[in-house]
Short mmCIF file of C-alpha atoms and ligand atoms in Angstrom, two decimals:
data_model
loop_
_atom_site.label_atom_id
_atom_site.label_comp_id
_atom_site.label_asym_id
_atom_site.label_seq_id
_atom_site.Cartn_x
_atom_site.Cartn_y
_atom_site.Cartn_z
CA UNK A 1 -88.04 12.89 -41.19
CA UNK A 2 -87.60 16.65 -41.94
CA UNK A 3 -87.41 16.41 -45.74
CA UNK A 4 -86.24 18.52 -49.22
CA UNK A 5 -88.29 18.30 -52.38
CA UNK A 6 -85.98 19.08 -56.16
CA UNK A 7 -88.02 20.44 -58.16
CA UNK A 8 -86.41 19.36 -61.57
CA UNK A 9 -88.97 21.78 -64.15
CA UNK A 10 -88.18 24.64 -61.90
CA UNK A 11 -84.61 23.87 -62.47
CA UNK A 12 -84.93 23.52 -66.00
CA UNK A 13 -86.87 26.54 -66.27
CA UNK A 14 -84.03 28.69 -64.85
CA UNK A 15 -81.62 27.00 -67.16
CA UNK A 16 -83.29 27.59 -70.07
CA UNK A 17 -83.97 31.23 -68.85
CA UNK A 18 -79.90 31.77 -68.07
CA UNK A 19 -79.25 30.26 -71.54
CA UNK A 20 -81.33 32.08 -72.92
CA UNK A 21 -79.58 35.39 -71.90
CA UNK A 22 -76.35 34.89 -72.26
CA UNK A 23 -77.00 32.84 -75.70
CA UNK A 24 -76.49 29.28 -75.04
CA UNK A 25 -76.41 26.54 -72.90
CA UNK A 26 -72.67 25.34 -73.56
CA UNK A 27 -71.32 28.16 -71.61
CA UNK A 28 -73.22 27.40 -68.78
CA UNK A 29 -70.73 25.65 -66.20
CA UNK A 30 -72.73 25.31 -62.90
CA UNK A 31 -71.66 26.03 -59.38
CA UNK A 32 -71.77 22.99 -57.39
CA UNK A 33 -69.96 23.98 -54.26
CA UNK A 34 -71.03 23.41 -50.93
CA UNK A 35 -73.54 20.58 -51.73
CA UNK A 36 -74.95 22.41 -54.71
CA UNK A 37 -75.70 25.08 -52.25
CA UNK A 38 -77.24 22.79 -49.69
CA UNK A 39 -79.47 21.16 -52.46
CA UNK A 40 -77.55 17.83 -52.86
CA UNK A 41 -73.91 17.77 -55.12
CA UNK A 42 -74.75 14.06 -56.43
CA UNK A 43 -78.11 14.73 -56.94
CA UNK A 44 -77.59 18.27 -59.12
CA UNK A 45 -74.62 17.11 -60.60
CA UNK A 46 -77.14 14.60 -62.71
CA UNK A 47 -79.80 16.48 -63.39
CA UNK A 48 -78.08 19.35 -64.55
CA UNK A 49 -75.91 16.71 -66.98
CA UNK A 50 -79.29 15.71 -68.04
CA UNK A 51 -79.90 18.93 -69.14
CA UNK A 52 -76.58 18.93 -70.99
CA UNK A 53 -74.53 21.17 -68.88
CA UNK A 54 -70.36 20.46 -69.55
CA UNK A 55 -68.98 21.50 -66.94
CA UNK A 56 -69.40 22.14 -63.01
CA UNK A 57 -67.16 24.41 -60.46
CA UNK A 58 -66.46 23.18 -57.20
CA UNK A 59 -65.16 23.89 -53.94
CA UNK A 60 -62.40 21.00 -54.00
CA UNK A 61 -61.29 17.58 -55.19
CA UNK A 62 -63.29 15.73 -52.93
CA UNK A 63 -66.46 16.92 -54.47
CA UNK A 64 -65.11 17.13 -57.98
CA UNK A 65 -64.43 13.50 -57.20
CA UNK A 66 -68.36 12.40 -56.60
CA UNK A 67 -69.32 14.32 -59.41
CA UNK A 68 -66.75 13.87 -62.10
CA UNK A 69 -68.04 10.98 -64.34
CA UNK A 70 -71.05 13.50 -65.35
CA UNK A 71 -68.92 16.49 -66.71
CA UNK A 72 -66.38 16.69 -69.40
CA UNK A 73 -64.95 19.58 -67.23
CA UNK A 74 -64.48 20.16 -63.55
CA UNK A 75 -63.01 23.75 -61.99
CA UNK A 76 -62.06 23.55 -58.83
CA UNK A 77 -62.24 26.40 -56.85
CA UNK A 78 -59.37 25.20 -53.97
CA UNK A 79 -57.61 22.98 -51.70
CA UNK A 80 -55.61 19.97 -52.34
CA UNK A 81 -54.38 19.68 -56.11
CA UNK A 82 -54.53 16.28 -57.65
CA UNK A 83 -53.28 15.86 -61.46
CA UNK A 84 -56.78 14.49 -63.54
CA UNK A 85 -57.12 15.20 -67.32
CA UNK A 86 -61.02 16.14 -66.41
CA UNK A 87 -60.18 18.55 -63.76
CA UNK A 88 -58.82 22.55 -63.34
CA UNK A 89 -57.32 24.09 -60.76
CA UNK A 90 -57.70 27.59 -59.70
CA UNK A 91 -54.35 29.20 -59.14
CA UNK A 92 -55.50 31.40 -55.87
CA UNK A 93 -51.65 32.94 -55.35
CA UNK A 94 -48.41 33.34 -56.65
CA UNK A 95 -47.65 31.06 -54.03
CA UNK A 96 -49.57 27.99 -55.27
CA UNK A 97 -47.36 28.09 -58.47
CA UNK A 98 -44.49 26.05 -57.35
CA UNK A 99 -47.02 23.30 -54.93
CA UNK A 100 -48.88 22.35 -57.96
CA UNK A 101 -47.54 18.93 -59.69
CA UNK A 102 -46.37 19.26 -63.13
CA UNK A 103 -48.38 18.61 -65.89
CA UNK A 104 -51.37 20.23 -64.06
CA UNK A 105 -54.14 21.40 -66.09
CA UNK A 106 -54.45 25.27 -64.37
CA UNK A 107 -56.53 28.37 -64.60
CA UNK A 108 -55.03 31.81 -63.42
CA UNK A 109 -57.42 33.69 -61.15
CA UNK A 110 -56.70 37.04 -61.44
CA UNK A 111 -57.58 39.67 -58.28
CA UNK A 112 -59.10 42.51 -60.29
CA UNK A 113 -60.48 44.51 -57.07
CA UNK A 114 -62.52 42.00 -54.79
CA UNK A 115 -58.85 41.66 -52.85
CA UNK A 116 -59.88 37.82 -51.25
CA UNK A 117 -58.24 35.15 -53.62
CA UNK A 118 -56.28 35.75 -57.23
CA UNK A 119 -52.91 36.89 -57.93
CA UNK A 120 -51.81 40.84 -58.00
CA UNK A 121 -52.93 42.67 -61.46
CA UNK A 122 -48.97 43.53 -61.14
CA UNK A 123 -48.11 39.83 -60.88
CA UNK A 124 -49.39 38.48 -63.84
CA UNK A 125 -45.79 38.34 -65.49
CA UNK A 126 -44.34 36.96 -63.04
CA UNK A 127 -47.53 34.22 -62.68
CA UNK A 128 -46.83 33.19 -66.05
CA UNK A 129 -43.41 32.57 -66.10
CA UNK A 130 -43.94 30.77 -62.91
CA UNK A 131 -46.39 28.75 -64.90
CA UNK A 132 -43.67 28.35 -67.72
CA UNK A 133 -41.32 27.11 -65.04
CA UNK A 134 -42.99 24.66 -63.24
CA UNK A 135 -44.42 23.12 -65.97
CA UNK A 136 -47.86 23.92 -65.58
CA UNK A 137 -50.45 23.44 -68.44
CA UNK A 138 -52.74 26.77 -68.56
CA UNK A 139 -56.08 26.57 -69.30
CA UNK A 140 -57.77 29.32 -68.34
CA UNK A 141 -57.84 33.28 -66.89
CA UNK A 142 -60.58 33.89 -64.41
CA UNK A 143 -61.59 36.80 -61.83
CA UNK A 144 -64.45 37.45 -59.39
CA UNK A 145 -66.91 40.55 -59.16
CA UNK A 146 -66.83 42.15 -55.80
CA UNK A 147 -70.19 44.29 -56.22
CA UNK A 148 -71.87 42.60 -59.15
CA UNK A 149 -75.49 42.22 -57.64
CA UNK A 150 -74.84 46.03 -56.18
CA UNK A 151 -76.36 48.91 -58.90
CA UNK A 152 -73.59 50.34 -59.02
CA UNK A 153 -70.59 51.23 -61.14
CA UNK A 154 -68.31 48.54 -59.46
CA UNK A 155 -68.91 45.91 -61.62
CA UNK A 156 -67.59 48.26 -65.21
CA UNK A 157 -64.32 49.07 -63.61
CA UNK A 158 -63.33 45.88 -62.53
CA UNK A 159 -64.66 44.16 -66.05
CA UNK A 160 -62.62 46.47 -67.67
CA UNK A 161 -59.16 45.90 -65.43
CA UNK A 162 -59.90 42.45 -66.51
CA UNK A 163 -59.94 43.36 -70.19
CA UNK A 164 -56.74 44.70 -69.41
CA UNK A 165 -55.45 41.62 -68.47
CA UNK A 166 -56.88 39.45 -71.17
CA UNK A 167 -55.07 41.29 -73.44
CA UNK A 168 -51.95 41.09 -71.69
CA UNK A 169 -52.04 37.50 -71.35
CA UNK A 170 -53.09 36.96 -74.94
CA UNK A 171 -49.94 39.08 -75.81
CA UNK A 172 -47.78 36.61 -73.91
CA UNK A 173 -48.87 34.07 -76.09
CA UNK A 174 -51.81 32.48 -74.39
CA UNK A 175 -54.08 33.25 -77.12
CA UNK A 176 -56.13 30.13 -77.24
CA UNK A 177 -56.87 29.53 -73.59
CA UNK A 178 -60.41 30.56 -72.25
CA UNK A 179 -61.16 33.52 -70.24
CA UNK A 180 -64.19 33.62 -67.82
CA UNK A 181 -65.92 36.32 -64.93
CA UNK A 182 -69.09 35.94 -64.74
CA UNK A 183 -70.95 34.44 -61.29
CA UNK A 184 -74.95 34.98 -62.15
CA UNK A 185 -75.49 38.38 -61.17
CA UNK A 186 -73.08 39.64 -63.71
CA UNK A 187 -74.59 37.00 -66.23
CA UNK A 188 -78.09 38.15 -65.92
CA UNK A 189 -77.10 41.99 -65.47
CA UNK A 190 -74.30 42.46 -68.59
CA UNK A 191 -76.07 42.88 -72.19
CA UNK A 192 -74.11 40.22 -73.62
CA UNK A 193 -71.13 38.12 -72.46
CA UNK A 194 -67.95 37.81 -74.81
CA UNK A 195 -66.14 35.39 -72.95
CA UNK A 196 -66.31 31.35 -72.68
CA UNK A 197 -68.29 30.45 -69.97
CA UNK A 198 -70.21 31.70 -66.93
CA UNK A 199 -70.10 30.88 -63.33
CA UNK A 200 -73.83 29.98 -62.51
CA UNK A 201 -74.64 29.67 -58.81
CA UNK A 202 -77.49 30.73 -57.51
CA UNK A 203 -79.72 31.94 -60.51
CA UNK A 204 -79.84 28.18 -61.41
CA UNK A 205 -81.35 27.42 -57.93
CA UNK A 206 -84.03 29.98 -59.03
CA UNK A 207 -83.17 33.05 -57.15
CA UNK A 208 -82.16 36.64 -58.85
CA UNK A 209 -80.29 38.70 -56.54
CA UNK A 210 -80.55 41.28 -58.87
CA UNK A 211 -82.91 44.45 -57.58
CA UNK A 212 -85.18 46.46 -60.22
CA UNK A 213 -84.31 47.20 -62.93
CA UNK A 214 -82.33 44.16 -63.76
CA UNK A 215 -84.71 41.81 -61.47
CA UNK A 216 -86.93 41.24 -65.06
CA UNK A 217 -85.72 37.80 -65.44
CA UNK A 218 -87.98 35.41 -63.00
CA UNK A 219 -86.64 32.58 -61.72
CA UNK A 220 -88.65 30.23 -59.62
CA UNK A 221 -86.79 28.48 -56.41
CA UNK A 222 -86.50 24.52 -56.70
CA UNK A 223 -85.76 23.81 -53.00
CA UNK A 224 -88.90 23.44 -50.40
CA UNK A 225 -87.66 22.40 -46.56
CA UNK A 226 -90.72 20.04 -45.15
CA UNK A 227 -90.84 19.18 -41.50
CA UNK A 228 -92.77 16.38 -40.25
CA UNK A 229 -94.68 16.33 -36.68
CA UNK A 230 -93.14 14.70 -33.79
CA UNK A 231 -95.84 15.28 -31.03
CA UNK A 232 -99.19 17.29 -30.40
CA UNK A 233 -100.78 18.95 -26.80
CA UNK A 234 -102.99 21.23 -26.25
CA UNK A 235 -101.19 24.75 -24.23
CA UNK A 236 -103.79 26.42 -22.22
CA UNK A 237 -103.91 30.05 -21.72
CA UNK A 238 -100.75 31.47 -19.93
CA UNK A 239 -98.46 28.38 -20.31
CA UNK A 240 -94.96 28.60 -21.58
CA UNK A 241 -93.04 26.99 -24.21
CA UNK A 242 -89.88 25.79 -25.45
CA UNK A 243 -85.86 27.14 -23.69
CA UNK A 244 -86.28 30.10 -21.53
CA UNK A 245 -90.08 30.21 -21.61
CA UNK A 246 -90.15 33.10 -23.78
CA UNK A 247 -93.55 32.18 -25.39
CA UNK A 248 -96.80 32.79 -23.46
CA UNK A 249 -100.01 31.38 -24.80
CA UNK A 250 -102.15 34.09 -25.23
CA UNK A 251 -105.19 31.88 -25.73
CA UNK A 252 -105.61 27.93 -25.47
CA UNK A 253 -103.67 26.83 -28.05
CA UNK A 254 -103.06 23.02 -30.48
CA UNK A 255 -98.93 23.09 -30.52
CA UNK A 256 -97.31 20.08 -32.19
CA UNK A 257 -93.42 20.02 -32.40
CA UNK A 258 -91.36 19.64 -35.86
CA UNK A 259 -88.40 17.57 -36.16
CA UNK A 260 -86.29 20.54 -37.65
CA UNK A 261 -84.22 22.65 -35.56
CA UNK A 262 -80.44 24.52 -35.65
CA UNK A 263 -78.82 21.00 -35.46
CA UNK A 264 -80.58 20.73 -39.13
CA UNK A 265 -79.17 23.92 -40.12
CA UNK A 266 -82.41 25.93 -39.89
CA UNK A 267 -81.34 29.07 -38.37
CA UNK A 268 -82.32 29.71 -34.97
CA UNK A 269 -82.64 33.43 -35.10
CA UNK A 270 -84.43 35.73 -32.28
CA UNK A 271 -87.31 34.49 -31.03
CA UNK A 272 -88.70 37.76 -30.34
CA UNK A 273 -89.26 37.82 -34.28
CA UNK A 274 -90.06 34.75 -34.84
CA UNK A 275 -89.60 32.87 -38.71
CA UNK A 276 -92.86 33.13 -40.42
CA UNK A 277 -93.56 30.40 -43.07
CA UNK A 278 -94.91 30.96 -46.56
CA UNK A 279 -98.28 29.66 -45.20
CA UNK A 280 -98.33 32.13 -42.30
CA UNK A 281 -96.89 30.01 -39.04
CA UNK A 282 -94.70 31.55 -36.56
CA UNK A 283 -92.29 29.60 -34.59
CA UNK A 284 -93.25 29.54 -31.27
CA UNK A 285 -90.62 30.02 -28.73
CA UNK A 286 -87.23 28.88 -29.28
CA UNK A 287 -85.68 27.04 -32.17
CA UNK A 288 -84.27 24.20 -30.44
CA UNK A 289 -81.20 21.57 -31.73
CA UNK A 290 -83.42 19.35 -33.56
CA UNK A 291 -87.75 20.79 -33.03
CA UNK A 292 -89.66 23.75 -33.56
CA UNK A 293 -92.73 24.37 -32.59
CA UNK A 294 -95.95 25.17 -34.66
CA UNK A 295 -99.60 25.72 -33.49
CA UNK A 296 -100.73 23.07 -35.89
CA UNK A 297 -101.73 19.37 -35.82
CA UNK A 298 -100.43 18.50 -39.47
CA UNK A 299 -98.31 15.79 -40.07
CA UNK A 300 -96.01 17.67 -42.52
CA UNK A 301 -95.66 21.61 -42.91
CA UNK A 302 -93.84 23.44 -45.88
CA UNK A 303 -90.94 25.32 -44.02
CA UNK A 304 -89.81 27.75 -46.44
CA UNK A 305 -89.95 27.59 -50.33
CA UNK A 306 -88.39 30.47 -50.82
CA UNK A 307 -84.63 30.67 -49.32
CA UNK A 308 -84.71 34.68 -50.30
CA UNK A 309 -87.63 35.46 -48.56
CA UNK A 310 -86.86 33.48 -45.85
CA UNK A 311 -83.20 35.29 -45.33
CA UNK A 312 -84.84 38.58 -45.28
CA UNK A 313 -86.42 37.64 -42.12
CA UNK A 314 -83.42 36.24 -40.89
CA UNK A 315 -81.28 39.44 -42.10
CA UNK A 316 -78.67 37.27 -43.98
CA UNK A 317 -78.69 36.34 -47.81
CA UNK A 318 -80.13 33.43 -49.67
CA UNK A 319 -76.97 31.44 -50.01
CA UNK A 320 -76.39 31.23 -45.75
CA UNK A 321 -80.09 29.69 -45.57
CA UNK A 322 -79.44 27.46 -48.02
CA UNK A 323 -75.79 26.05 -47.62
CA UNK A 324 -76.87 25.73 -44.06
CA UNK A 325 -78.75 22.84 -44.83
CA UNK A 326 -77.60 19.89 -43.35
CA UNK A 327 -76.55 17.05 -45.72
CA UNK A 328 -78.00 14.51 -44.02
CA UNK A 329 -82.02 15.84 -44.55
CA UNK A 330 -83.03 13.44 -47.40
CA UNK A 331 -83.50 14.61 -50.91
CA UNK A 332 -85.32 14.22 -53.44
CA UNK A 333 -86.22 15.34 -56.72
CA UNK A 334 -89.49 15.63 -58.11
C1 PLP B 1 -69.65 30.81 -55.65
C2 PLP B 1 -69.05 31.94 -56.76
C3 PLP B 1 -69.42 31.43 -58.40
C4 PLP B 1 -71.04 31.55 -58.34
O1 PLP B 1 -71.59 33.01 -57.75
P1 PLP B 1 -73.02 32.80 -57.91
O2 PLP B 1 -73.56 33.95 -57.25
O3 PLP B 1 -73.54 31.73 -56.95
O4 PLP B 1 -73.66 32.75 -59.24
C5 PLP B 1 -68.88 32.23 -59.37
N1 PLP B 1 -67.15 32.11 -59.57
C6 PLP B 1 -66.35 31.88 -58.38
C7 PLP B 1 -65.08 31.92 -58.10
C8 PLP B 1 -67.33 31.30 -57.02
O5 PLP B 1 -66.84 31.04 -55.94
#
């Protein structure tokens, strides 16, 4: 069986590095959306809680229900709203407000430039009024940066715009609600964070997505993906391997199939530029639904121990490589 190991020590190392950078671990809200970036929702929630993290951020109510007991507060980014003392819901549009049950704890997300979710900068007054009319309990004000990981000034004008909104919301009488805007890259990049929490995803899992000179905080990947051998054969020079027969053996080779494929969320990629594992084994021929071929007869192979390196090979980002990994793959803490 293909399987995943999660390295507890590296996870705690990353959280410790982040806590040092931002000043305290109490400020870390761990982002566990999408099966904890493919690492395993319950498993990562338990580890984070044992480290002392008090808050989680998830995609929807169903994720929140699975981990709620472990945290003091869970921020739910979208989807169905079911009132709970512990859960807070991001308001993604003005239209959301009238559909949320009375008394629900909400956090107003303001669109300061990303133009994805959140109410417009010029809708803030109306949103506050509506929140009053529908008797929602406003507990937070938040925004999300569109380019925190790019070394441009983008982060700074968006941040300044958010500062203006914060001021305006305080002036409207909401002086004790919490305010937050930083994801991993913004948290690692800004000199100081004067906000109540930071929403930490990818960096907790071991990836600093910033370039020089902001990549000095070294983090350690925590997920390793293994595949197990299914069968082995000798392929003679000139014989072809896999769908389409695109791979022609240049010599007699001992080739095994391993139990990982695109059905497990492994990227099928382009077989003319095959993925190469950290141990230097290139995938032979096309990736099948449940199988890949490698020139090896080892029973277990490390397919990936660094999603950032893998993502460069696939010309995508670490987030996509990780979140794609099927929930069906067994995950174990080491
Ligand atoms: C996913 C997400 C984050 C975490 O981003 P990272 O880059 O993984 O740290 C933070 N805030 C919001 C609103 C998100 O959707």
